[in-house]
PDB file of C-alpha atoms in Angstrom:
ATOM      1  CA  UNK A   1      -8.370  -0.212 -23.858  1.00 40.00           C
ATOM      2  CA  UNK A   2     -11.846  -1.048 -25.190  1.00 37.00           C
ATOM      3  CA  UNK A   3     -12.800  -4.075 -26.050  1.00 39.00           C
ATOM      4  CA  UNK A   4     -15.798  -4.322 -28.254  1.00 34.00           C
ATOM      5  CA  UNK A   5     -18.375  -7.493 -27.044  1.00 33.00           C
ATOM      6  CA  UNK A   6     -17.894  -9.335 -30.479  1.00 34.00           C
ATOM      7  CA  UNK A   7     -18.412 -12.416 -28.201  1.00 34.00           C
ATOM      8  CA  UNK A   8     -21.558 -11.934 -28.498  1.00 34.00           C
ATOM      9  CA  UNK A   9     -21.939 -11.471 -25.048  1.00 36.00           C
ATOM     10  CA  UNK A  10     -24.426  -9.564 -22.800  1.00 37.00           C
ATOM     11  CA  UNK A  11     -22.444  -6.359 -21.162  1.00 42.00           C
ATOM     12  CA  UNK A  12     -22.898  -7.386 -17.546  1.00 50.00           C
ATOM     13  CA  UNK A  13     -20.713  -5.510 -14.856  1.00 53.00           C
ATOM     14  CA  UNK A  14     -17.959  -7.209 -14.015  1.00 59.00           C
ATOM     15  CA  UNK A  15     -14.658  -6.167 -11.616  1.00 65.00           C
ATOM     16  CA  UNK A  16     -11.020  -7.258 -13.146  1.00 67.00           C
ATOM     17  CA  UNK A  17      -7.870  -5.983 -11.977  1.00 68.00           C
ATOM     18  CA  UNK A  18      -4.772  -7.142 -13.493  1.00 72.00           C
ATOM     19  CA  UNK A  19      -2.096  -6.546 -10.483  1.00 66.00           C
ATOM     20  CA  UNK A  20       0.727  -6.906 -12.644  1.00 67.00           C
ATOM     21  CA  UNK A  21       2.823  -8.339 -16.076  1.00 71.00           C
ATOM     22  CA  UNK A  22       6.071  -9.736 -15.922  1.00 73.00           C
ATOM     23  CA  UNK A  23       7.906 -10.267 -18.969  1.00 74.00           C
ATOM     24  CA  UNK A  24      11.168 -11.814 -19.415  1.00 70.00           C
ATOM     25  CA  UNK A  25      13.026 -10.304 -22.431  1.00 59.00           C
ATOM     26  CA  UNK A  26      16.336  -9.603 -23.060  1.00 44.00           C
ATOM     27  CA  UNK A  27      17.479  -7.419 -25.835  1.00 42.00           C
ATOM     28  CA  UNK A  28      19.158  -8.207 -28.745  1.00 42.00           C
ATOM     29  CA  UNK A  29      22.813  -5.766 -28.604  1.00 40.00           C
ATOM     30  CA  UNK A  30      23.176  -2.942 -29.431  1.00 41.00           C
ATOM     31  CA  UNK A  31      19.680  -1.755 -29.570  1.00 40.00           C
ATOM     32  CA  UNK A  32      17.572   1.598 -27.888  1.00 41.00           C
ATOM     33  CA  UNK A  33      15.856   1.048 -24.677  1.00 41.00           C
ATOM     34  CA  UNK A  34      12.003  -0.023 -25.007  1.00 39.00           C
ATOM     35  CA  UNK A  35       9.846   3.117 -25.871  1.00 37.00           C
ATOM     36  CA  UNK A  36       6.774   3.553 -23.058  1.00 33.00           C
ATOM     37  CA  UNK A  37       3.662   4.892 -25.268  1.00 32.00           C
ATOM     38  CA  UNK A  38       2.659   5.794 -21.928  1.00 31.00           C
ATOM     39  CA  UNK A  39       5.500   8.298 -21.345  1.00 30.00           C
ATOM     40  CA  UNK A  40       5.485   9.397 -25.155  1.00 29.00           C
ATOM     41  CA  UNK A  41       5.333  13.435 -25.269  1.00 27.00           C
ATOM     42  CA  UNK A  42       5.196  15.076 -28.740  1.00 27.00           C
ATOM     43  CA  UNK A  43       7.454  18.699 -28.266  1.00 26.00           C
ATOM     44  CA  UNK A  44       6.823  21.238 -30.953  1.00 29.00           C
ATOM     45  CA  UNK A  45       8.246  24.450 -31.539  1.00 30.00           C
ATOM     46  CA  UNK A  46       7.327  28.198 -30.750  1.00 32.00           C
ATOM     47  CA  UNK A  47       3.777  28.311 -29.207  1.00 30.00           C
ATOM     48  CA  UNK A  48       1.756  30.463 -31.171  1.00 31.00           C
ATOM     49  CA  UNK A  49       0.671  34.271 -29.214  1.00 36.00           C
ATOM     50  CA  UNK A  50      -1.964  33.604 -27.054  1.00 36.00           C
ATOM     51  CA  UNK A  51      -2.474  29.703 -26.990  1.00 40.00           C
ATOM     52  CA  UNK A  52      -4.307  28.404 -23.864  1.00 41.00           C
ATOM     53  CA  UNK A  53      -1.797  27.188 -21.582  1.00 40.00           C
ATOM     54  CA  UNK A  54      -4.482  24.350 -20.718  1.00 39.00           C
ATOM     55  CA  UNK A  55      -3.743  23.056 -24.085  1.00 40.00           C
ATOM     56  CA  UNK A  56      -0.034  22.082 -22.462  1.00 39.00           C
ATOM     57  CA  UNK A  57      -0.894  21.299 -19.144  1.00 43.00           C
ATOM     58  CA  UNK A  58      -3.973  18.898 -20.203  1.00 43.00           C
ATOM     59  CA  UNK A  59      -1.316  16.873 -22.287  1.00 44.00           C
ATOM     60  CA  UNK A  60       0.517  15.939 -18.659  1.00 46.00           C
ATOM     61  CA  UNK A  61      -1.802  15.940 -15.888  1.00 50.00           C
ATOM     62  CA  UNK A  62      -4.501  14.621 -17.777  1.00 52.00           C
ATOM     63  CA  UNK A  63      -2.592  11.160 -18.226  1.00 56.00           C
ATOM     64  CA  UNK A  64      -1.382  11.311 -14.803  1.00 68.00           C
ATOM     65  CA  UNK A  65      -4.376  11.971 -13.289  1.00 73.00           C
ATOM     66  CA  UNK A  66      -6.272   8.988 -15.458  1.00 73.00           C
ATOM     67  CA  UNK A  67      -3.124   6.668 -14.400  1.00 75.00           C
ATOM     68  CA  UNK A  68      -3.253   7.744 -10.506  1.00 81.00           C
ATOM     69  CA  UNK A  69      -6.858   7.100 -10.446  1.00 81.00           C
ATOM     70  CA  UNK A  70      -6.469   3.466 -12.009  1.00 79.00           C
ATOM     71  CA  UNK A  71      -3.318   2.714  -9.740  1.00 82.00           C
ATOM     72  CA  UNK A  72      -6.192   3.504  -6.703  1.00 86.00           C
ATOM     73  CA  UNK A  73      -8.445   1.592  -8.147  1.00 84.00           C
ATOM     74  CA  UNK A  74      -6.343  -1.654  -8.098  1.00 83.00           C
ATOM     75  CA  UNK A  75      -5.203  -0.508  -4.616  1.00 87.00           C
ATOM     76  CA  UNK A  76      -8.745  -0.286  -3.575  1.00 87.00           C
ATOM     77  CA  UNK A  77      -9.239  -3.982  -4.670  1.00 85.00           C
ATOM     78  CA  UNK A  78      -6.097  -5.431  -3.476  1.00 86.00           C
ATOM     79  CA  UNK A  79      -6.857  -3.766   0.038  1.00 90.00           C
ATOM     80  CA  UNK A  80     -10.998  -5.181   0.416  1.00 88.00           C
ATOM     81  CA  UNK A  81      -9.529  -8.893  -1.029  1.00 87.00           C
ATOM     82  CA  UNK A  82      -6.597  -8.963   1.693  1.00 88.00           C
ATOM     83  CA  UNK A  83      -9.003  -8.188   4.435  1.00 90.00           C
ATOM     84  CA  UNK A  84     -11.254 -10.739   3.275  1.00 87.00           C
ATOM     85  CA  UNK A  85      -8.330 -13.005   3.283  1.00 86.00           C
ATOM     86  CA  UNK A  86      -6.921 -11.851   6.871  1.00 87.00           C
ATOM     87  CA  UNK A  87      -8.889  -9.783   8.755  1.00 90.00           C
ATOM     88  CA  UNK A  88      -8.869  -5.987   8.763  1.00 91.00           C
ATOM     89  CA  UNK A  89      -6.319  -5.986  11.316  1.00 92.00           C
ATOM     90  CA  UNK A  90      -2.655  -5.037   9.620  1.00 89.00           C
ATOM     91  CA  UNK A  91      -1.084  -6.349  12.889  1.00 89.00           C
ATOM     92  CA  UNK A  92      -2.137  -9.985  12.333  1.00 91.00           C
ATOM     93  CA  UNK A  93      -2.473  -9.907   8.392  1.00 90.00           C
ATOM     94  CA  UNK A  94       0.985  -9.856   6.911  1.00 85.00           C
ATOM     95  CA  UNK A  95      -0.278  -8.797   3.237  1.00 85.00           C
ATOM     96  CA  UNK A  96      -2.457  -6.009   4.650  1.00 89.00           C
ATOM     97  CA  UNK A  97      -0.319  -4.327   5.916  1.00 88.00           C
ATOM     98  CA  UNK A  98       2.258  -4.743   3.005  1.00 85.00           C
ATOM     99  CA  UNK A  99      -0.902  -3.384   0.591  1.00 89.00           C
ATOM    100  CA  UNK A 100      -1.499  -0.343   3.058  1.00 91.00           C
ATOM    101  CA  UNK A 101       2.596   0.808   2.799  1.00 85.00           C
ATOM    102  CA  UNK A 102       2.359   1.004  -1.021  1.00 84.00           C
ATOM    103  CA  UNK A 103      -1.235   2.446  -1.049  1.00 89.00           C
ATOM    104  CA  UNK A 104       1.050   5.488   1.539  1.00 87.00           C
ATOM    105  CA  UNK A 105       3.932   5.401  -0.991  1.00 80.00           C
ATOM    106  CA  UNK A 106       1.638   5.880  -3.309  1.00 82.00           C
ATOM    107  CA  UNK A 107       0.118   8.652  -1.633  1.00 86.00           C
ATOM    108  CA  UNK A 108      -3.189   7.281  -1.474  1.00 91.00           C
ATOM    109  CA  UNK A 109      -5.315   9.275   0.712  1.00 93.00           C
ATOM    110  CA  UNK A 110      -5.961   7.983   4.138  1.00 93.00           C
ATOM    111  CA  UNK A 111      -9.817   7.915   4.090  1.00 93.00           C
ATOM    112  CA  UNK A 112      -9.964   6.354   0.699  1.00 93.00           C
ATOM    113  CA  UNK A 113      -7.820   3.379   2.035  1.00 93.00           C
ATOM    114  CA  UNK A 114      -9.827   3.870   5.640  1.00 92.00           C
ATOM    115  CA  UNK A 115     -12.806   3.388   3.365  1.00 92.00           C
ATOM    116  CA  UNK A 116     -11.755   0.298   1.229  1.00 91.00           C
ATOM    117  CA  UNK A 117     -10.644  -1.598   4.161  1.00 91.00           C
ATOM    118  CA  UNK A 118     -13.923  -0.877   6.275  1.00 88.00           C
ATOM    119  CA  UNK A 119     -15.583  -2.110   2.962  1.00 81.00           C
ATOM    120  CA  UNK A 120     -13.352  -5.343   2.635  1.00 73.00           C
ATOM    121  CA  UNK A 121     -16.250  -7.920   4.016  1.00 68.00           C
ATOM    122  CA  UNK A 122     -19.260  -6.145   1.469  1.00 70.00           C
ATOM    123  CA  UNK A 123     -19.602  -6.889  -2.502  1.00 63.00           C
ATOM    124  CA  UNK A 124     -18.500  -9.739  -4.541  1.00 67.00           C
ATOM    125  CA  UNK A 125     -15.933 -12.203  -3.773  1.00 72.00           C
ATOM    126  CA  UNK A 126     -12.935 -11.822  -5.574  1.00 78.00           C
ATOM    127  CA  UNK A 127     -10.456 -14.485  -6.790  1.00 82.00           C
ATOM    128  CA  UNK A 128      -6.474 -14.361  -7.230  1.00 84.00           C
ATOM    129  CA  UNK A 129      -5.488 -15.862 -10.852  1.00 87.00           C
ATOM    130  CA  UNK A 130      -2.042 -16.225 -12.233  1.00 90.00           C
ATOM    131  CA  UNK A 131      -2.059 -16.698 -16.082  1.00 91.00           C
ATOM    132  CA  UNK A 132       1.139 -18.079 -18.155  1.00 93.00           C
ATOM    133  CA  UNK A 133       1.287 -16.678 -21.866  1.00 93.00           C
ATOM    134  CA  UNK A 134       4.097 -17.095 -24.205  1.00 92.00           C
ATOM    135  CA  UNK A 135       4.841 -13.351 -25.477  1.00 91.00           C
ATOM    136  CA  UNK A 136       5.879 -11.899 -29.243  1.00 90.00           C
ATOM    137  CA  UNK A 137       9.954 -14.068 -29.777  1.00 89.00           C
ATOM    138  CA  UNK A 138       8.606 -16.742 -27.507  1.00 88.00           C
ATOM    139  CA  UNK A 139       8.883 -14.665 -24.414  1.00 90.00           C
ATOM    140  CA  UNK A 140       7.550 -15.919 -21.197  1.00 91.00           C
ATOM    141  CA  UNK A 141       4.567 -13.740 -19.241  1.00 91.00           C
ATOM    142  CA  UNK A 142       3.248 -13.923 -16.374  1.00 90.00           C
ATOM    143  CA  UNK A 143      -0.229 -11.741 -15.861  1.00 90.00           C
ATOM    144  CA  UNK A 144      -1.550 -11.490 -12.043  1.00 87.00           C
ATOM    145  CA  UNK A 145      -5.457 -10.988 -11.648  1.00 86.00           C
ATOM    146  CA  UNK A 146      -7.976 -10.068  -9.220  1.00 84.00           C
ATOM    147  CA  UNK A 147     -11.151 -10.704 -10.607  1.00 83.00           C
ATOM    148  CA  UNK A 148     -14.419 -11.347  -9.380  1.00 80.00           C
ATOM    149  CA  UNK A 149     -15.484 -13.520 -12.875  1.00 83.00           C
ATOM    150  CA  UNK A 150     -12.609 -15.282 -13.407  1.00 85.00           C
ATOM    151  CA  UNK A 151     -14.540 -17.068 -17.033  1.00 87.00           C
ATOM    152  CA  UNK A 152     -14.881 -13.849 -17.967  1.00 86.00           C
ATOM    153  CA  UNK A 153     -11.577 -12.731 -16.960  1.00 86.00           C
ATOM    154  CA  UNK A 154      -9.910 -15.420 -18.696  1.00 89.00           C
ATOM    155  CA  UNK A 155     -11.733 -14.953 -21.853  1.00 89.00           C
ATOM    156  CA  UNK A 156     -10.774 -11.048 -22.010  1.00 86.00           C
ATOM    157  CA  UNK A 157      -7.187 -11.327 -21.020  1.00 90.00           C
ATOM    158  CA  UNK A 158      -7.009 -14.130 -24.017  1.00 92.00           C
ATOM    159  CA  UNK A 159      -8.603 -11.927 -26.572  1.00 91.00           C
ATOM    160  CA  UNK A 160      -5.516  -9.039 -25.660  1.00 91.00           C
ATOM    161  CA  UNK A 161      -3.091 -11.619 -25.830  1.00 93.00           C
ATOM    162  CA  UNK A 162      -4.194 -12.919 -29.253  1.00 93.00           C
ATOM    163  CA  UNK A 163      -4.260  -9.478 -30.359  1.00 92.00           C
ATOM    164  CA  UNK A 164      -0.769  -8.601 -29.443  1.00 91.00           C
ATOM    165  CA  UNK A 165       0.743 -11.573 -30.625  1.00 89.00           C
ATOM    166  CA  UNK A 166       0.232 -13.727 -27.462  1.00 93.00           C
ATOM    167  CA  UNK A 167      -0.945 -16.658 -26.433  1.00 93.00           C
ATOM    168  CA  UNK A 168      -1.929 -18.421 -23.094  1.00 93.00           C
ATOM    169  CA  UNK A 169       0.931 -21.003 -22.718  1.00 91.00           C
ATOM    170  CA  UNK A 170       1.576 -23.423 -20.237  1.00 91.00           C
ATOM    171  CA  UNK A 171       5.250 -23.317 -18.781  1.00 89.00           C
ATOM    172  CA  UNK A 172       5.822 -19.652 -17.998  1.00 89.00           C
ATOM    173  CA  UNK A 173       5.907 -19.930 -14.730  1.00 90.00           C
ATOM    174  CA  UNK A 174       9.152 -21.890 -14.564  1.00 90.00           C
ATOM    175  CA  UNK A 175      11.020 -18.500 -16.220  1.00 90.00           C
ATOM    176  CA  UNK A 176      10.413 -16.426 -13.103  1.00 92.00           C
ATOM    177  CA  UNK A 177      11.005 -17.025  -9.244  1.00 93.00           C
ATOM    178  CA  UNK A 178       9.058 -15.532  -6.433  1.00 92.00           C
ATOM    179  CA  UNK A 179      10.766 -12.671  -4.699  1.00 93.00           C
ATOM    180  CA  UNK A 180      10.547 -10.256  -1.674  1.00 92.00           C
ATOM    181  CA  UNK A 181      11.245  -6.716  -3.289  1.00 94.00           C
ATOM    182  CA  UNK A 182      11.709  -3.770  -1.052  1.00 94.00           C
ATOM    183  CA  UNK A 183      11.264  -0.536  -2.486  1.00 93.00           C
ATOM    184  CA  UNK A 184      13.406   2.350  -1.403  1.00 94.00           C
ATOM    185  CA  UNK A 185      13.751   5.998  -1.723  1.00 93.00           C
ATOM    186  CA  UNK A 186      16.619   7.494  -3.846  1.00 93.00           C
ATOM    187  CA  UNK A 187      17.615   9.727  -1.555  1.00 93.00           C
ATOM    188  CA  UNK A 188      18.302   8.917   2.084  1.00 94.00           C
ATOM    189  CA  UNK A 189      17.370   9.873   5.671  1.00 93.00           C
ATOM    190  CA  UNK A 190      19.843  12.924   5.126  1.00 93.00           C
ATOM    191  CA  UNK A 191      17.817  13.503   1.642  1.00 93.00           C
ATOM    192  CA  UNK A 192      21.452  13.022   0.078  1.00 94.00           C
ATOM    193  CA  UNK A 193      21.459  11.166  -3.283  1.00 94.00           C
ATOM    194  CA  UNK A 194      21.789   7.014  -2.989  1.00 94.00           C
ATOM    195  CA  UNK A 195      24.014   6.400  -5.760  1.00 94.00           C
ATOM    196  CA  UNK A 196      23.565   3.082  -7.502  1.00 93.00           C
ATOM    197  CA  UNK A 197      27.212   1.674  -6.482  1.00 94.00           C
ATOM    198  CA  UNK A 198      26.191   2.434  -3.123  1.00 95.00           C
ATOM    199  CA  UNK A 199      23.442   0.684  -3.103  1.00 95.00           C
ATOM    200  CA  UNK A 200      24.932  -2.392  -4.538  1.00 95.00           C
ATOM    201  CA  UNK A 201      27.001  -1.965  -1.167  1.00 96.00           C
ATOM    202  CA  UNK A 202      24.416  -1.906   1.017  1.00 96.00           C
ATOM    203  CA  UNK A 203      22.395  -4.640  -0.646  1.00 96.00           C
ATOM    204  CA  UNK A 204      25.116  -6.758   0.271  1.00 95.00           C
ATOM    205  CA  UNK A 205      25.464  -6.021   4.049  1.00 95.00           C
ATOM    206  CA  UNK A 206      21.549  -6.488   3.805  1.00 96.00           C
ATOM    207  CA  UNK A 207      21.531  -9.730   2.850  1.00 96.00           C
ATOM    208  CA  UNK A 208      19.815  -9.176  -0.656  1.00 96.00           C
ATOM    209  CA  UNK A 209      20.502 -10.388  -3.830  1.00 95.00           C
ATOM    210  CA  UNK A 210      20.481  -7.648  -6.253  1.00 95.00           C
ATOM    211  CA  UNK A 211      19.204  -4.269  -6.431  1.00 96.00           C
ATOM    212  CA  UNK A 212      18.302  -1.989  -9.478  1.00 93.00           C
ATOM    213  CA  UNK A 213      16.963   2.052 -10.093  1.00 93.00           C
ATOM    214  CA  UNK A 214      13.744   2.700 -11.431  1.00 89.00           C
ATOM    215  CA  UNK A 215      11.706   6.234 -12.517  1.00 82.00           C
ATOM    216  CA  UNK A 216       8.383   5.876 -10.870  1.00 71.00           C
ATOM    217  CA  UNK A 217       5.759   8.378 -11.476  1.00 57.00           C
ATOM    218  CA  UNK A 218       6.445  11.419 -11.439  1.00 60.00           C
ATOM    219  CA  UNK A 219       9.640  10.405 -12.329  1.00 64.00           C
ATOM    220  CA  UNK A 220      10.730  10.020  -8.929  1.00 78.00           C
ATOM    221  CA  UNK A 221      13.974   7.639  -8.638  1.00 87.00           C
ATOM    222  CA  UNK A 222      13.192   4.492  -6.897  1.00 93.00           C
ATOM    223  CA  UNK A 223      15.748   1.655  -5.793  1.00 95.00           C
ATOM    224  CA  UNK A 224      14.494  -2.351  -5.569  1.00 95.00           C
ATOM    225  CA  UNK A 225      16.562  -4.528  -3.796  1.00 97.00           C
ATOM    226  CA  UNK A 226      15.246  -7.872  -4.359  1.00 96.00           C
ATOM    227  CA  UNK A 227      15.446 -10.983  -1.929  1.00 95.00           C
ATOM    228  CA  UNK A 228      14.400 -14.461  -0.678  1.00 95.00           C
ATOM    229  CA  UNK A 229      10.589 -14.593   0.456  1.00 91.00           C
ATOM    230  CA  UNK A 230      11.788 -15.153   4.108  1.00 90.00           C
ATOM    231  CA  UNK A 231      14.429 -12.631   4.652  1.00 92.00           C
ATOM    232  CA  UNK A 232      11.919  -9.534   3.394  1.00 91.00           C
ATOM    233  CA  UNK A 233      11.548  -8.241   6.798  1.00 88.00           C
ATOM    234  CA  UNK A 234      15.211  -9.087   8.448  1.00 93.00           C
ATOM    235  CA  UNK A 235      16.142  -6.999   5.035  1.00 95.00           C
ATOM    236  CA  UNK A 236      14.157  -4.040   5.062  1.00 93.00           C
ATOM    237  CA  UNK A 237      15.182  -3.756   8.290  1.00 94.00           C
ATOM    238  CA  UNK A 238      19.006  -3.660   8.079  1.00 96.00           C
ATOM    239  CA  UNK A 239      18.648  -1.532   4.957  1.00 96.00           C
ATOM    240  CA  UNK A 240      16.482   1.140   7.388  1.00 95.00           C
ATOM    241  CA  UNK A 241      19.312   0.781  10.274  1.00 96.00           C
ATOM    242  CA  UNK A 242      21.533   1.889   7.441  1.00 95.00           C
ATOM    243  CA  UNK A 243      19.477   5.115   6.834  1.00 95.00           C
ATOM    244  CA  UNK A 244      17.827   4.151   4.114  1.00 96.00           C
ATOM    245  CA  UNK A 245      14.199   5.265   3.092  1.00 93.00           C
ATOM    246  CA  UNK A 246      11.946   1.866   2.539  1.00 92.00           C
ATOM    247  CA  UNK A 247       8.914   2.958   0.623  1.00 89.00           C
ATOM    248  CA  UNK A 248       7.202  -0.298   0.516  1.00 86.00           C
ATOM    249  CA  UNK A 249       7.717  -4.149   0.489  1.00 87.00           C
ATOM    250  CA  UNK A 250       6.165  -6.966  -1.589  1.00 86.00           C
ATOM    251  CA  UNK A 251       6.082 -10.540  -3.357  1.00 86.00           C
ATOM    252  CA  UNK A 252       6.992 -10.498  -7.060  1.00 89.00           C
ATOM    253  CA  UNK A 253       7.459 -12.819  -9.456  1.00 90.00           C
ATOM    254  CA  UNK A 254      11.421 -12.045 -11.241  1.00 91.00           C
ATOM    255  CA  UNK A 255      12.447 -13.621 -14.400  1.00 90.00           C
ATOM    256  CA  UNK A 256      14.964 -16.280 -14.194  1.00 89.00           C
ATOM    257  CA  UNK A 257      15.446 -17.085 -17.778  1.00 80.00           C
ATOM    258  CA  UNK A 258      15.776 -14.415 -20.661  1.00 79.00           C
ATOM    259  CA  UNK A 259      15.231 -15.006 -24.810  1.00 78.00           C
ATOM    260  CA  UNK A 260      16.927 -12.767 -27.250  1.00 85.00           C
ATOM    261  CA  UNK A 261      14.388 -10.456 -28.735  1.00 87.00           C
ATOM    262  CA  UNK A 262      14.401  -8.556 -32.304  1.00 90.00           C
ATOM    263  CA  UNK A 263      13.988  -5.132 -31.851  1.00 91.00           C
ATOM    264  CA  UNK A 264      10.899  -5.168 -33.781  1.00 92.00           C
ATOM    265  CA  UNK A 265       9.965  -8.241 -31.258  1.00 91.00           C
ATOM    266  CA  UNK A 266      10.874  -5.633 -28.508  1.00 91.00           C
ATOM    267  CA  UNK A 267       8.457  -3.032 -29.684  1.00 92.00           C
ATOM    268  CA  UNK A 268       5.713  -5.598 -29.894  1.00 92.00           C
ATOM    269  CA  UNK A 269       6.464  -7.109 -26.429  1.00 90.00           C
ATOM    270  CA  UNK A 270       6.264  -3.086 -24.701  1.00 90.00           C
ATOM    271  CA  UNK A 271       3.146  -2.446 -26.518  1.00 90.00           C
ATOM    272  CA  UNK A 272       1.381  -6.065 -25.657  1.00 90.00           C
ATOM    273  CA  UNK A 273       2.712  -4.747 -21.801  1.00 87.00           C
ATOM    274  CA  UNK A 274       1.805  -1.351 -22.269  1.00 83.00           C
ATOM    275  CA  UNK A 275      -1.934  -2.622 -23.555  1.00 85.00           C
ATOM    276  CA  UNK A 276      -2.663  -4.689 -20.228  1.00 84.00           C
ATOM    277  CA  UNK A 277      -1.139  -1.744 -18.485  1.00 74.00           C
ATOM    278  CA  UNK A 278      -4.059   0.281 -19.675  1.00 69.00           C
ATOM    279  CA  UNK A 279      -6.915  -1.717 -18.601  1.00 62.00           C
ATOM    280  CA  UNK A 280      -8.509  -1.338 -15.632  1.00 51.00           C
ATOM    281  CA  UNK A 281     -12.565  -1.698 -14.457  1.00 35.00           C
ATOM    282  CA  UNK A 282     -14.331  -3.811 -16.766  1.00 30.00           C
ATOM    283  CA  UNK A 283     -17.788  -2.161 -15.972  1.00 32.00           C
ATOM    284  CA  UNK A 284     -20.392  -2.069 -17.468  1.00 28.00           C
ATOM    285  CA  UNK A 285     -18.833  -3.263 -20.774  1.00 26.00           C
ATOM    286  CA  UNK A 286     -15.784  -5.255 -21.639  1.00 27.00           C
ATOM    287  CA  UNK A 287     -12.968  -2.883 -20.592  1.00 29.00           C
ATOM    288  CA  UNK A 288     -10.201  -4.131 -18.766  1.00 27.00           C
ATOM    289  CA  UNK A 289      -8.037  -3.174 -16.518  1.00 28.00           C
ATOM    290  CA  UNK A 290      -3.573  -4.065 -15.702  1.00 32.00           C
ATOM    291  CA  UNK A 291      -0.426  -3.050 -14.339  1.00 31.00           C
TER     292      UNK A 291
END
């Protein structure tokens, strides 16, 4: 998303990553699941007699190309500000080497991540910032950022809030905990189908506390079985003894509280996600970036 320097503002380069937006909604019964304007595909009927196929494919791959290159992007920056964190060595820094298995689930090249962790100790400094918001119903959000101009930061992320009917809003925080989440392949060792009872099974003999499916790109079925910070490892580990698939393992923030949204509040609260979801490099003007 663009945002136009009515600040007033010079358009100096800046870096901003937002790593991620947690929102804690719950809807109000019965209503449709949340529509992703990311996702949204607009089918027609017969194709006219010799329309360019491109016309199709550019519709698809053209998002998913945009979106792949963004997710490496934020990859890129969590990778240079762990190693100048911990030390380029994934052996003796914990969140490196956490970063490097989702840039592989990911399928992030091995050179490009070769590249950003060589690269870790050159450019600006970047900074970690957690900001609290209240969201559209009086929803509680969370927005992680890596940022290298953290006034500047702050002063964007505030103008997208206030334009999605948000605010910054002290309190948040105490709606979500902090998590270990281990992501795992739908389909086992034996590439058979991990059915969601089964995995409510296994999360049990694992140790963790809940597990749920998600569609990740490509729509590729995903389970998260979520944990205590200090069991992540002693988890993922008795989940791969029990020939399961772990993708990748990380810290997240997982809402503790809900509110009962409208399902015009609903709509709102996807698009105000969907909006930081869209921003990525702020360079050379005031773009921004999320997840």
């Amino acid at each position: 998303m663009s945002l136009p320097s009515a600040m007033g503002r010079a358009a100096a380069p800046y870096s901003c990553c937002v790593l991620a937006s947690v929102l804690a909604p719950r809807l109000a019964a019965p209503a449709p699941a949340p529509r992703s304007s990311c996702r949204a595909l607009h089918t027609t009927g017969a194709t006219p007699a010799g329309h360019n196929k491109w016309s199709k494919v550019k519709h698809i791959k053209g998002p998913r190309d945009a979106e792949r290159s963004r997710l490496f992007q934020k990859l890129t920056m969590l990778l240079r500000f762990a190693v100048k964190e911990g030390g380029p060595n994934p052996d003796l820094n914990t969140n490196l080497a956490n970063i490097i298995e989702q840039c592989r689930s990911k399928s992030m090249p091995k050179a490009s991540i070769e590249a950003a962790i060589k690269g870790g100790d050159k450019g600006k400094s970047s900074s970690y910032l957690l900001y609290e918001a209240r969201g559209p119903g009086g929803s509680a959000l969370l927005i992680e950022v890596l940022t290298n101009n953290a006034k500047r930061a702050y002063q964007d992320i505030r103008l997208i809030l206030s334009r999605n009917g948000a605010q910054m809003s002290e309190g948040a925080r105490h709606s979500f905990d902090k998590k270990g989440v281990i992501t795992v392949s739908g389909q086992d060792r034996q590439q058979r189908p991990v059915a969601l009872e089964q995995a409510l099974e296994l999360a049990i003999e694992a140790g963790a506390q809940d597990v749920w499916e998600e569609d990740e790109e490509e729509e590729r079925a995903v389970l998260k079985f979520v944990c205590e910070v200090p069991s992540l490892h002693r988890v993922r580990e008795k989940l791969d003894s029990r020939g399961l698939q772990s993708l990748s393992t990380a810290l997240e923030f997982i809402p503790n509280a809900r509110v009962r949204l409208s399902d015009e509040e609903m709509e709102r609260a996807s698009q105000l996600l969907a909006t930081l979801g869209d921003c990525q490099e702020v360079e050379p003007s005031p773009w921004l970036s999320g997840h």
